[in-house]
Short mmCIF file of N, CA, C and O and ligand atoms in Angstrom, two decimals:
data_model
loop_
_atom_site.label_atom_id
_atom_site.label_comp_id
_atom_site.label_asym_id
_atom_site.label_seq_id
_atom_site.Cartn_x
_atom_site.Cartn_y
_atom_site.Cartn_z
N UNK E 1 -11.10 -22.67 61.28
CA UNK E 1 -11.61 -21.93 60.42
C UNK E 1 -11.37 -22.12 59.41
O UNK E 1 -10.16 -21.48 59.11
N UNK E 2 -11.18 -22.45 58.16
CA UNK E 2 -10.68 -22.37 57.09
C UNK E 2 -10.28 -20.68 56.60
O UNK E 2 -11.40 -20.23 56.37
N UNK E 3 -9.87 -20.57 55.85
CA UNK E 3 -9.68 -18.95 55.25
C UNK E 3 -10.79 -18.72 54.99
O UNK E 3 -11.24 -17.54 54.75
N UNK E 4 -11.09 -19.37 53.41
CA UNK E 4 -12.31 -18.62 52.84
C UNK E 4 -13.82 -18.81 53.90
O UNK E 4 -14.71 -18.11 53.49
N UNK E 5 -13.52 -20.04 55.11
CA UNK E 5 -14.82 -19.57 55.48
C UNK E 5 -14.82 -18.09 56.54
O UNK E 5 -15.63 -17.52 56.86
N UNK E 6 -13.84 -18.15 56.77
CA UNK E 6 -13.13 -16.44 57.43
C UNK E 6 -13.52 -15.56 56.70
O UNK E 6 -14.86 -14.38 57.09
N UNK E 7 -13.48 -15.42 55.27
CA UNK E 7 -13.60 -14.84 54.52
C UNK E 7 -15.49 -14.58 54.59
O UNK E 7 -15.81 -13.30 54.17
N UNK E 8 -16.32 -15.80 54.41
CA UNK E 8 -17.00 -15.50 54.31
C UNK E 8 -18.23 -14.94 55.75
O UNK E 8 -19.12 -13.96 55.42
N UNK E 9 -17.77 -15.52 56.57
CA UNK E 9 -18.46 -14.81 58.02
C UNK E 9 -18.56 -13.46 58.08
O UNK E 9 -19.60 -12.49 58.56
N UNK E 10 -16.90 -12.74 57.09
CA UNK E 10 -16.72 -11.35 57.80
C UNK E 10 -18.45 -10.88 56.93
O UNK E 10 -18.39 -10.02 57.34
N UNK E 11 -18.35 -10.91 55.70
CA UNK E 11 -19.28 -10.70 54.62
C UNK E 11 -20.66 -10.93 55.57
O UNK E 11 -21.44 -10.04 55.44
N UNK E 12 -20.93 -11.94 56.02
CA UNK E 12 -22.17 -12.28 56.93
C UNK E 12 -22.24 -11.18 57.59
O UNK E 12 -23.77 -10.61 58.00
N UNK E 13 -21.30 -10.78 58.50
CA UNK E 13 -21.63 -9.92 60.18
C UNK E 13 -21.61 -8.79 59.05
O UNK E 13 -21.84 -7.92 59.54
N UNK E 14 -21.10 -8.23 58.53
CA UNK E 14 -20.50 -6.81 57.89
C UNK E 14 -22.63 -6.66 56.96
O UNK E 14 -22.52 -5.28 57.01
N UNK E 15 -22.73 -7.85 56.31
CA UNK E 15 -24.55 -7.93 56.39
C UNK E 15 -24.46 -6.92 54.47
O UNK E 15 -24.53 -7.10 53.78
N UNK E 16 -23.85 -6.18 54.10
CA UNK E 16 -23.45 -5.18 53.38
C UNK E 16 -22.32 -5.09 52.56
O UNK E 16 -21.66 -4.84 53.47
N UNK E 17 -22.27 -5.75 51.64
CA UNK E 17 -20.73 -5.06 50.87
C UNK E 17 -20.66 -4.78 49.64
O UNK E 17 -22.36 -4.18 48.78
N UNK E 18 -19.22 -4.11 48.74
CA UNK E 18 -19.64 -3.83 47.33
C UNK E 18 -19.03 -4.49 46.57
O UNK E 18 -18.40 -4.61 47.28
N UNK E 19 -19.73 -4.66 45.42
CA UNK E 19 -19.12 -5.25 44.55
C UNK E 19 -19.10 -4.25 43.93
O UNK E 19 -19.90 -3.61 43.05
N UNK E 20 -17.56 -4.53 42.85
CA UNK E 20 -17.18 -3.67 41.72
C UNK E 20 -16.91 -4.20 40.38
O UNK E 20 -16.37 -5.77 40.65
N UNK E 21 -17.19 -4.12 38.86
CA UNK E 21 -16.68 -4.39 38.21
C UNK E 21 -16.77 -3.51 37.20
O UNK E 21 -16.58 -2.30 37.47
N UNK E 22 -16.40 -4.23 35.80
CA UNK E 22 -15.69 -2.75 35.03
C UNK E 22 -17.01 -3.07 33.71
O UNK E 22 -17.46 -4.22 33.54
N UNK E 23 -16.74 -1.45 33.33
CA UNK E 23 -17.87 -1.38 31.66
C UNK E 23 -17.22 -0.43 30.98
O UNK E 23 -16.95 0.35 31.17
N UNK E 24 -16.33 -1.52 29.69
CA UNK E 24 -15.07 -0.72 29.85
C UNK E 24 -14.35 -0.27 30.25
O UNK E 24 -13.45 -1.39 31.14
N UNK E 25 -13.98 1.13 29.80
CA UNK E 25 -12.82 1.90 31.43
C UNK E 25 -14.10 1.83 32.60
O UNK E 25 -12.95 3.12 32.90
N UNK E 26 -15.21 2.07 32.89
CA UNK E 26 -15.61 2.84 33.70
C UNK E 26 -16.58 2.22 34.67
O UNK E 26 -16.42 0.85 34.87
N UNK E 27 -15.34 1.83 35.70
CA UNK E 27 -15.92 1.39 37.43
C UNK E 27 -17.63 1.09 37.76
O UNK E 27 -18.15 2.46 37.35
N UNK E 28 -17.70 -0.27 38.46
CA UNK E 28 -19.31 -0.10 38.05
C UNK E 28 -19.52 -0.57 40.37
O UNK E 28 -18.81 -1.87 40.47
N UNK E 29 -20.24 0.12 40.99
CA UNK E 29 -20.17 -0.13 42.03
C UNK E 29 -22.04 -0.45 42.37
O UNK E 29 -22.13 0.54 42.12
N UNK E 30 -21.93 -1.54 43.52
CA UNK E 30 -23.41 -1.30 43.75
C UNK E 30 -23.25 -2.52 44.85
O UNK E 30 -22.53 -3.12 45.40
N UNK E 31 -24.46 -2.36 46.03
CA UNK E 31 -24.00 -2.99 47.10
C UNK E 31 -24.78 -4.18 47.02
O UNK E 31 -25.76 -4.53 46.13
N UNK E 32 -24.19 -5.43 47.26
CA UNK E 32 -24.14 -6.48 47.75
C UNK E 32 -24.11 -7.75 49.06
O UNK E 32 -24.04 -6.64 49.79
N UNK E 33 -24.92 -8.44 49.00
CA UNK E 33 -25.24 -8.99 50.56
C UNK E 33 -25.10 -10.30 50.76
O UNK E 33 -24.40 -11.33 51.60
N UNK E 34 -25.38 -11.03 49.17
CA UNK E 34 -24.95 -12.59 49.48
C UNK E 34 -24.05 -13.20 49.36
O UNK E 34 -23.07 -12.45 48.69
N UNK E 35 -24.01 -13.93 49.94
CA UNK E 35 -22.32 -14.66 50.35
C UNK E 35 -22.03 -16.35 50.30
O UNK E 35 -23.54 -16.59 51.80
N UNK E 36 -22.05 -17.14 49.78
CA UNK E 36 -22.05 -18.68 50.54
C UNK E 36 -20.53 -19.67 50.24
O UNK E 36 -20.13 -19.25 48.90
N UNK E 37 -20.23 -19.95 50.80
CA UNK E 37 -19.11 -21.47 50.80
C UNK E 37 -20.14 -22.50 50.42
O UNK E 37 -20.93 -22.99 51.47
N UNK E 38 -19.20 -22.89 49.40
CA UNK E 38 -20.30 -23.94 48.75
C UNK E 38 -19.50 -24.62 48.05
O UNK E 38 -18.50 -24.20 47.08
N UNK E 39 -18.84 -25.80 48.35
CA UNK E 39 -17.59 -27.01 47.90
C UNK E 39 -16.42 -26.64 47.74
O UNK E 39 -15.53 -26.28 46.66
N UNK E 40 -16.06 -25.31 48.84
CA UNK E 40 -15.28 -24.93 48.51
C UNK E 40 -14.89 -23.59 48.00
O UNK E 40 -13.25 -23.46 47.71
N UNK E 41 -15.25 -22.94 47.26
CA UNK E 41 -16.12 -21.94 46.50
C UNK E 41 -16.90 -20.73 47.37
O UNK E 41 -17.83 -21.23 47.73
N UNK E 42 -16.16 -19.83 47.30
CA UNK E 42 -17.00 -18.65 47.39
C UNK E 42 -18.39 -18.16 46.50
O UNK E 42 -17.45 -17.28 45.38
N UNK E 43 -19.26 -18.35 46.40
CA UNK E 43 -19.95 -17.55 45.82
C UNK E 43 -21.45 -16.81 46.39
O UNK E 43 -21.34 -15.64 47.35
N UNK E 44 -21.53 -15.80 44.78
CA UNK E 44 -22.63 -14.59 45.17
C UNK E 44 -23.41 -15.18 43.86
O UNK E 44 -23.65 -16.34 43.21
N UNK E 45 -24.52 -14.47 44.67
CA UNK E 45 -25.96 -14.38 43.65
C UNK E 45 -26.15 -13.15 43.11
O UNK E 45 -25.93 -12.01 43.78
N UNK E 46 -26.72 -13.87 41.73
CA UNK E 46 -27.46 -12.13 41.16
C UNK E 46 -28.56 -12.69 40.13
O UNK E 46 -28.95 -14.16 40.00
N UNK E 47 -29.11 -11.51 39.76
CA UNK E 47 -29.45 -12.22 38.66
C UNK E 47 -29.46 -11.69 37.11
O UNK E 47 -28.40 -10.56 36.45
N UNK E 48 -29.19 -12.77 35.91
CA UNK E 48 -28.42 -13.05 34.81
C UNK E 48 -29.24 -11.50 33.79
O UNK E 48 -28.77 -10.71 32.86
N UNK E 49 -30.32 -11.02 34.17
CA UNK E 49 -31.00 -9.78 33.54
C UNK E 49 -30.33 -8.58 33.51
O UNK E 49 -30.83 -7.60 33.15
N UNK E 50 -29.60 -9.11 35.35
CA UNK E 50 -28.91 -7.55 35.68
C UNK E 50 -27.43 -7.01 34.77
O UNK E 50 -26.95 -7.64 34.60
N UNK E 51 -27.02 -5.45 34.86
CA UNK E 51 -26.49 -5.22 34.31
C UNK E 51 -24.60 -5.42 34.65
O UNK E 51 -23.52 -6.25 34.41
N UNK E 52 -24.76 -5.88 36.02
CA UNK E 52 -24.27 -6.66 36.84
C UNK E 52 -23.26 -7.62 36.12
O UNK E 52 -22.70 -8.20 35.74
N UNK E 53 -24.54 -8.55 35.94
CA UNK E 53 -24.26 -10.19 35.15
C UNK E 53 -23.64 -9.95 34.07
O UNK E 53 -22.42 -10.68 33.80
N UNK E 54 -24.13 -8.46 32.97
CA UNK E 54 -23.06 -8.75 31.49
C UNK E 54 -22.23 -8.11 31.87
O UNK E 54 -21.21 -8.86 31.41
N UNK E 55 -21.89 -7.69 33.05
CA UNK E 55 -20.26 -6.57 32.58
C UNK E 55 -19.54 -7.84 33.32
O UNK E 55 -18.47 -7.96 32.96
N UNK E 56 -20.09 -8.55 33.72
CA UNK E 56 -19.14 -10.15 34.24
C UNK E 56 -18.82 -10.51 33.56
O UNK E 56 -17.31 -11.76 33.27
N UNK E 57 -19.99 -10.84 32.76
CA UNK E 57 -20.23 -12.15 31.39
C UNK E 57 -18.60 -11.19 30.52
O UNK E 57 -17.67 -11.97 29.93
N UNK E 58 -18.91 -10.04 30.30
CA UNK E 58 -17.76 -9.79 29.38
C UNK E 58 -16.32 -9.32 29.98
O UNK E 58 -14.88 -9.53 29.06
N UNK E 59 -16.41 -8.98 31.08
CA UNK E 59 -15.07 -9.18 32.23
C UNK E 59 -15.36 -10.34 33.28
O UNK E 59 -15.69 -8.90 34.47
N UNK E 60 -14.96 -10.95 34.28
CA UNK E 60 -14.63 -11.17 35.09
C UNK E 60 -14.57 -11.02 36.13
O UNK E 60 -14.17 -10.97 37.65
N UNK E 61 -13.57 -9.81 35.74
CA UNK E 61 -12.35 -9.08 36.86
C UNK E 61 -13.67 -8.37 37.89
O UNK E 61 -14.35 -7.67 37.55
N UNK E 62 -13.41 -8.77 39.24
CA UNK E 62 -14.15 -8.19 40.20
C UNK E 62 -13.35 -8.11 41.76
O UNK E 62 -12.58 -8.39 41.77
N UNK E 63 -14.52 -6.72 42.33
CA UNK E 63 -13.72 -6.84 43.66
C UNK E 63 -14.76 -5.97 44.80
O UNK E 63 -15.90 -6.26 44.03
N UNK E 64 -14.51 -6.81 45.52
CA UNK E 64 -15.18 -6.95 46.61
C UNK E 64 -14.78 -6.13 47.72
O UNK E 64 -14.05 -6.27 48.13
N UNK E 65 -15.59 -5.02 48.14
CA UNK E 65 -15.34 -4.35 49.57
C UNK E 65 -16.13 -4.45 51.19
O UNK E 65 -17.91 -4.05 49.98
N UNK E 66 -16.39 -5.08 52.17
CA UNK E 66 -16.74 -4.60 52.50
C UNK E 66 -16.24 -4.33 54.55
O UNK E 66 -15.21 -4.40 54.45
N UNK E 67 -16.85 -3.26 54.92
CA UNK E 67 -16.27 -3.28 56.41
C UNK E 67 -17.45 -3.03 57.96
O UNK E 67 -18.36 -3.06 57.03
N UNK E 68 -16.73 -3.85 58.79
CA UNK E 68 -16.92 -4.32 60.27
C UNK E 68 -16.19 -4.03 61.23
O UNK E 68 -15.67 -4.24 60.85
N UNK E 69 -17.06 -3.22 61.62
CA UNK E 69 -16.36 -2.65 62.97
C UNK E 69 -14.44 -2.06 63.02
O UNK E 69 -13.88 -2.64 63.90
N UNK E 70 -14.56 -1.03 62.16
CA UNK E 70 -13.39 -0.43 61.92
C UNK E 70 -12.51 -1.22 61.10
O UNK E 70 -10.82 -1.47 61.00
N UNK E 71 -12.48 -2.68 60.26
CA UNK E 71 -11.82 -3.68 59.94
C UNK E 71 -12.35 -3.49 58.38
O UNK E 71 -13.59 -3.87 58.60
N UNK E 72 -11.63 -4.19 57.54
CA UNK E 72 -11.81 -4.22 55.99
C UNK E 72 -11.10 -5.18 55.24
O UNK E 72 -10.68 -5.82 55.71
N UNK E 73 -12.43 -5.73 54.29
CA UNK E 73 -11.95 -6.78 53.56
C UNK E 73 -12.12 -6.14 52.37
O UNK E 73 -13.15 -5.70 51.28
N UNK E 74 -10.99 -6.92 51.06
CA UNK E 74 -10.93 -6.22 50.06
C UNK E 74 -10.50 -7.36 49.08
O UNK E 74 -9.82 -8.33 50.03
N UNK E 75 -11.91 -8.21 48.38
CA UNK E 75 -11.68 -9.51 47.88
C UNK E 75 -11.59 -9.08 46.81
O UNK E 75 -12.41 -9.05 45.71
N UNK E 76 -10.46 -9.56 45.56
CA UNK E 76 -9.96 -9.66 44.29
C UNK E 76 -10.13 -10.82 43.52
O UNK E 76 -8.84 -11.71 44.30
N UNK E 77 -11.02 -10.47 42.28
CA UNK E 77 -10.03 -12.21 41.55
C UNK E 77 -11.55 -12.12 40.79
O UNK E 77 -11.33 -10.97 39.89
N UNK E 78 -11.32 -13.29 40.00
CA UNK E 78 -12.14 -13.34 38.71
C UNK E 78 -14.00 -13.89 39.36
O UNK E 78 -13.86 -15.01 39.89
N UNK E 79 -14.83 -13.33 38.54
CA UNK E 79 -16.38 -14.14 39.00
C UNK E 79 -17.09 -15.13 38.35
O UNK E 79 -17.04 -14.05 36.95
N UNK E 80 -16.99 -16.02 38.30
CA UNK E 80 -17.30 -17.28 36.98
C UNK E 80 -18.62 -17.81 37.59
O UNK E 80 -18.88 -18.12 38.46
N UNK E 81 -19.21 -17.46 36.70
CA UNK E 81 -20.87 -18.26 36.65
C UNK E 81 -20.72 -19.80 36.33
O UNK E 81 -20.00 -20.73 35.73
N UNK E 82 -21.78 -20.12 37.38
CA UNK E 82 -21.90 -21.85 37.98
C UNK E 82 -23.17 -22.13 37.66
O UNK E 82 -24.10 -21.26 38.44
N UNK E 83 -23.59 -22.96 36.59
CA UNK E 83 -25.20 -22.74 36.20
C UNK E 83 -25.69 -23.80 36.92
O UNK E 83 -26.93 -24.20 36.27
N UNK E 84 -25.18 -24.86 38.34
CA UNK E 84 -25.07 -26.15 38.57
C UNK E 84 -26.49 -25.90 39.26
O UNK E 84 -26.08 -24.58 40.22
N UNK E 85 -27.47 -26.34 39.56
CA UNK E 85 -28.77 -26.77 40.45
C UNK E 85 -28.52 -26.76 41.66
O UNK E 85 -28.83 -25.74 42.50
N UNK E 86 -27.03 -27.22 42.06
CA UNK E 86 -27.30 -28.00 43.62
C UNK E 86 -26.80 -26.32 43.52
O UNK E 86 -26.83 -25.82 45.12
N UNK E 87 -25.72 -25.38 43.18
CA UNK E 87 -24.65 -24.58 44.01
C UNK E 87 -26.47 -23.17 44.12
O UNK E 87 -26.19 -22.59 45.27
N UNK E 88 -27.39 -23.37 42.52
CA UNK E 88 -27.92 -22.21 43.18
C UNK E 88 -28.79 -22.90 44.37
O UNK E 88 -29.89 -21.33 45.17
N UNK E 89 -29.55 -23.67 44.46
CA UNK E 89 -30.19 -24.42 45.93
C UNK E 89 -30.03 -24.38 46.58
O UNK E 89 -30.20 -23.72 47.62
N UNK E 90 -28.78 -24.26 47.20
CA UNK E 90 -27.92 -24.10 48.19
C UNK E 90 -27.54 -22.41 48.71
O UNK E 90 -28.16 -21.80 49.59
N UNK E 91 -27.26 -22.14 47.46
CA UNK E 91 -27.64 -20.43 47.83
C UNK E 91 -29.22 -19.61 48.47
O UNK E 91 -29.04 -18.95 48.88
N UNK E 92 -30.41 -20.62 47.89
CA UNK E 92 -31.80 -20.29 48.36
C UNK E 92 -31.93 -20.58 49.49
O UNK E 92 -32.53 -19.91 50.13
N UNK E 93 -31.59 -21.66 49.99
CA UNK E 93 -31.45 -22.27 50.94
C UNK E 93 -31.05 -21.04 52.21
O UNK E 93 -31.63 -21.42 53.37
N UNK E 94 -29.66 -20.48 52.37
CA UNK E 94 -29.10 -19.62 52.76
C UNK E 94 -30.04 -18.17 53.04
O UNK E 94 -30.27 -17.78 53.83
N UNK E 95 -30.44 -18.17 51.69
CA UNK E 95 -31.37 -16.62 51.73
C UNK E 95 -32.71 -16.60 51.13
O UNK E 95 -33.39 -16.55 49.95
N UNK E 96 -33.85 -17.46 52.43
CA UNK E 96 -34.77 -17.99 51.64
C UNK E 96 -35.83 -16.96 51.47
O UNK E 96 -36.63 -17.18 50.27
N UNK E 97 -35.17 -15.40 51.60
CA UNK E 97 -36.31 -14.37 50.85
C UNK E 97 -35.98 -14.49 49.43
O UNK E 97 -37.18 -14.15 49.39
N UNK E 98 -35.44 -14.41 49.14
CA UNK E 98 -34.70 -14.64 47.80
C UNK E 98 -35.89 -15.17 46.77
O UNK E 98 -35.81 -15.79 45.87
N UNK E 99 -36.44 -16.33 47.12
CA UNK E 99 -37.37 -17.31 46.84
C UNK E 99 -38.52 -16.76 46.18
O UNK E 99 -39.29 -17.43 45.66
N UNK E 100 -39.03 -15.54 47.14
CA UNK E 100 -39.84 -14.69 46.33
C UNK E 100 -39.90 -13.88 44.99
O UNK E 100 -40.43 -14.18 43.45
N UNK E 101 -38.29 -13.33 44.52
CA UNK E 101 -37.95 -13.42 43.26
C UNK E 101 -37.30 -14.55 42.18
O UNK E 101 -37.01 -13.94 40.88
N UNK E 102 -36.46 -15.59 43.24
CA UNK E 102 -36.09 -16.12 42.28
C UNK E 102 -36.45 -17.63 42.75
O UNK E 102 -36.45 -17.62 43.28
N UNK E 103 -35.23 -18.47 41.59
CA UNK E 103 -36.08 -20.36 41.79
C UNK E 103 -35.11 -20.95 40.87
O UNK E 103 -34.60 -20.21 39.90
N UNK E 104 -34.34 -21.65 41.27
CA UNK E 104 -33.26 -22.69 40.21
C UNK E 104 -33.72 -22.97 39.16
O UNK E 104 -32.35 -22.72 38.48
N UNK E 105 -35.15 -23.09 38.81
CA UNK E 105 -35.44 -23.35 37.29
C UNK E 105 -35.81 -22.17 36.07
O UNK E 105 -35.54 -21.96 34.83
N UNK E 106 -35.78 -20.60 37.16
CA UNK E 106 -35.83 -19.28 36.68
C UNK E 106 -34.56 -19.46 35.37
O UNK E 106 -33.76 -20.34 35.34
N UNK E 107 -34.97 -18.84 34.42
CA UNK E 107 -33.37 -18.08 33.88
C UNK E 107 -32.87 -17.70 34.03
O UNK E 107 -32.39 -16.69 33.03
N UNK E 108 -32.96 -16.88 35.24
CA UNK E 108 -32.37 -15.46 35.61
C UNK E 108 -31.47 -15.56 36.51
O UNK E 108 -30.37 -15.36 36.74
N UNK E 109 -31.72 -16.27 37.70
CA UNK E 109 -31.34 -16.72 38.76
C UNK E 109 -29.81 -17.21 38.59
O UNK E 109 -29.50 -18.19 37.85
N UNK E 110 -28.14 -16.70 39.33
CA UNK E 110 -27.29 -16.43 38.21
C UNK E 110 -26.44 -16.98 40.15
O UNK E 110 -26.48 -16.17 41.19
N UNK E 111 -25.86 -18.19 39.98
CA UNK E 111 -24.37 -17.54 41.06
C UNK E 111 -22.90 -18.14 40.06
O UNK E 111 -23.16 -17.94 39.42
N UNK E 112 -22.00 -17.13 41.05
CA UNK E 112 -20.33 -17.15 40.28
C UNK E 112 -19.87 -17.13 41.86
O UNK E 112 -20.23 -17.16 42.16
N UNK E 113 -18.78 -18.09 41.09
CA UNK E 113 -18.09 -18.30 42.16
C UNK E 113 -16.27 -17.27 42.13
O UNK E 113 -15.93 -17.04 41.34
N UNK E 114 -16.01 -17.04 43.19
CA UNK E 114 -14.55 -16.31 42.57
C UNK E 114 -13.56 -17.89 42.52
O UNK E 114 -13.45 -18.44 43.65
N UNK E 115 -12.66 -17.11 41.25
CA UNK E 115 -11.63 -17.93 40.87
C UNK E 115 -10.44 -17.32 41.38
O UNK E 115 -10.44 -16.03 41.18
N UNK E 116 -8.96 -17.42 41.41
CA UNK E 116 -8.28 -16.48 41.47
C UNK E 116 -8.27 -15.70 42.48
O UNK E 116 -7.92 -14.38 42.33
N UNK E 117 -8.92 -15.97 43.95
CA UNK E 117 -9.07 -14.76 44.71
C UNK E 117 -8.32 -13.83 45.43
O UNK E 117 -7.65 -15.47 46.09
N UNK E 118 -7.78 -12.98 45.77
CA UNK E 118 -7.50 -13.02 47.00
C UNK E 118 -8.09 -11.80 48.31
O UNK E 118 -8.55 -10.97 47.20
N UNK E 119 -7.99 -12.32 49.08
CA UNK E 119 -8.83 -11.21 50.23
C UNK E 119 -8.05 -10.89 51.33
O UNK E 119 -7.18 -11.71 51.67
N UNK E 120 -7.63 -9.76 51.24
CA UNK E 120 -7.09 -8.99 52.39
C UNK E 120 -7.91 -7.82 53.24
O UNK E 120 -8.82 -6.59 52.85
N UNK E 121 -7.41 -8.30 54.96
CA UNK E 121 -8.24 -8.08 55.57
C UNK E 121 -7.19 -6.57 56.15
O UNK E 121 -5.90 -7.03 56.10
N UNK E 122 -7.82 -6.12 56.39
CA UNK E 122 -7.10 -4.96 56.98
C UNK E 122 -7.47 -3.89 58.51
O UNK E 122 -9.30 -3.67 58.25
N UNK E 123 -6.64 -3.25 59.05
CA UNK E 123 -7.16 -2.57 60.06
C UNK E 123 -6.16 -1.69 59.91
O UNK E 123 -5.24 -1.32 59.56
N UNK E 124 -6.45 -0.26 60.20
CA UNK E 124 -6.01 1.35 60.88
C UNK E 124 -4.35 0.53 62.05
O UNK E 124 -3.48 1.05 62.14
N UNK E 125 -4.78 -0.86 62.94
CA UNK E 125 -4.33 -1.34 64.14
C UNK E 125 -3.14 -2.02 63.63
O UNK E 125 -2.59 -2.31 64.70
N UNK E 126 -3.83 -3.64 62.70
CA UNK E 126 -3.09 -4.95 62.66
C UNK E 126 -2.61 -4.71 61.55
O UNK E 126 -2.82 -3.82 60.13
N UNK E 127 -1.21 -5.57 61.14
CA UNK E 127 -1.21 -5.73 59.89
C UNK E 127 -1.85 -6.61 58.53
O UNK E 127 -2.99 -7.46 59.36
N UNK E 128 -1.76 -5.98 57.92
CA UNK E 128 -3.02 -6.89 56.88
C UNK E 128 -3.00 -8.53 56.96
O UNK E 128 -1.62 -9.36 57.60
N UNK E 129 -3.67 -9.10 56.26
CA UNK E 129 -3.33 -10.88 56.89
C UNK E 129 -4.23 -11.02 55.48
O UNK E 129 -5.23 -10.02 55.23
N UNK E 130 -3.50 -12.29 53.85
CA UNK E 130 -4.03 -11.96 52.83
C UNK E 130 -4.16 -13.41 53.04
O UNK E 130 -3.52 -14.51 53.66
N UNK E 131 -5.55 -13.87 52.56
CA UNK E 131 -6.23 -15.01 52.31
C UNK E 131 -6.34 -15.29 50.88
O UNK E 131 -6.94 -14.76 50.42
N UNK E 132 -5.50 -16.51 50.15
CA UNK E 132 -5.89 -17.10 49.07
C UNK E 132 -6.94 -18.48 48.56
O UNK E 132 -6.78 -19.15 49.58
N UNK E 133 -7.29 -18.36 48.23
CA UNK E 133 -8.47 -19.45 47.93
C UNK E 133 -9.14 -19.72 46.04
O UNK E 133 -9.02 -18.26 45.13
C1 FMN U 1 -28.91 -4.16 51.09
C2 FMN U 1 -28.05 -4.71 49.77
C3 FMN U 1 -27.99 -5.68 49.37
C4 FMN U 1 -27.89 -6.31 48.08
N1 FMN U 1 -28.05 -7.75 47.48
C5 FMN U 1 -27.62 -7.99 46.55
C6 FMN U 1 -27.32 -9.05 45.81
O1 FMN U 1 -26.99 -9.94 46.59
N2 FMN U 1 -27.04 -9.68 44.72
C7 FMN U 1 -27.78 -8.69 43.90
O2 FMN U 1 -28.33 -9.39 42.79
N3 FMN U 1 -28.36 -7.79 43.59
C8 FMN U 1 -28.56 -7.37 45.21
N4 FMN U 1 -28.75 -6.17 45.68
C9 FMN U 1 -29.22 -4.82 44.82
C10 FMN U 1 -28.34 -4.84 43.70
O3 FMN U 1 -27.73 -3.80 44.92
C11 FMN U 1 -29.20 -4.37 42.33
O4 FMN U 1 -30.09 -4.58 41.64
C12 FMN U 1 -28.04 -3.70 41.65
O5 FMN U 1 -28.30 -2.28 40.57
C13 FMN U 1 -27.35 -4.59 40.57
O6 FMN U 1 -26.37 -3.69 40.10
P1 FMN U 1 -26.36 -2.99 38.51
O7 FMN U 1 -27.07 -2.11 37.84
O8 FMN U 1 -25.37 -2.85 37.73
O9 FMN U 1 -26.91 -4.22 37.65
C14 FMN U 1 -28.93 -5.15 47.03
C15 FMN U 1 -29.28 -4.07 47.18
C16 FMN U 1 -28.84 -4.00 48.35
C17 FMN U 1 -29.20 -2.61 48.64
#
C-alpha cells in the first residue's frame, strides 16, 4: 500500500479527525470526516460558504489530527482548492450521504487536496513514522 493510501485508510478507520486552520493569529479547529485519495492526492471536502473554506482561501496552511487505537496521525501541509468536476464527483461517490446537501455543479461543494504534506504517525510505544506526499 502506498504511504498516502495508508494515511487515508487511517482517517477512514478513525472516522472523525480534527482539522486546524488559522484565522489571523487565532487557531480554529473542527471535526471533519471526509478523506479520499484521488489522482495520487489526498482530498477533503467542505462547503465554500463555511468559515473553514474562507480561512483556507486566506491561508492554506492546515493540520489534521486523528486518533485510533492509541495511535495518532498529524498531517501538516497546505490545502489547495480543486474545482475539477471529476474530483468532486469521486468524493460524492465515496460519501453518497453528502449528495443530499451537495452536488458537483452547485457553487458550494469544494474539494481541497494536500500539498507539501507531512503525515506523522505517533504512539507511546513505537517510533514515529513519517510519510510525505
Ligand atoms: C463527525 C463530523 C464530521 C464532519 N465532517 C465534515 C466534513 O468532512 N466536511 C465539512 O465541511 N464539515 C464536516 N463536519 C461539519 C463541520 O465540523 C462544521 O460544519 C464546522 O462548523 C465547520 O467549521 P467552521 O464553522 O469553522 O467553518 C463534520 C462534523 C462532524 C460532527
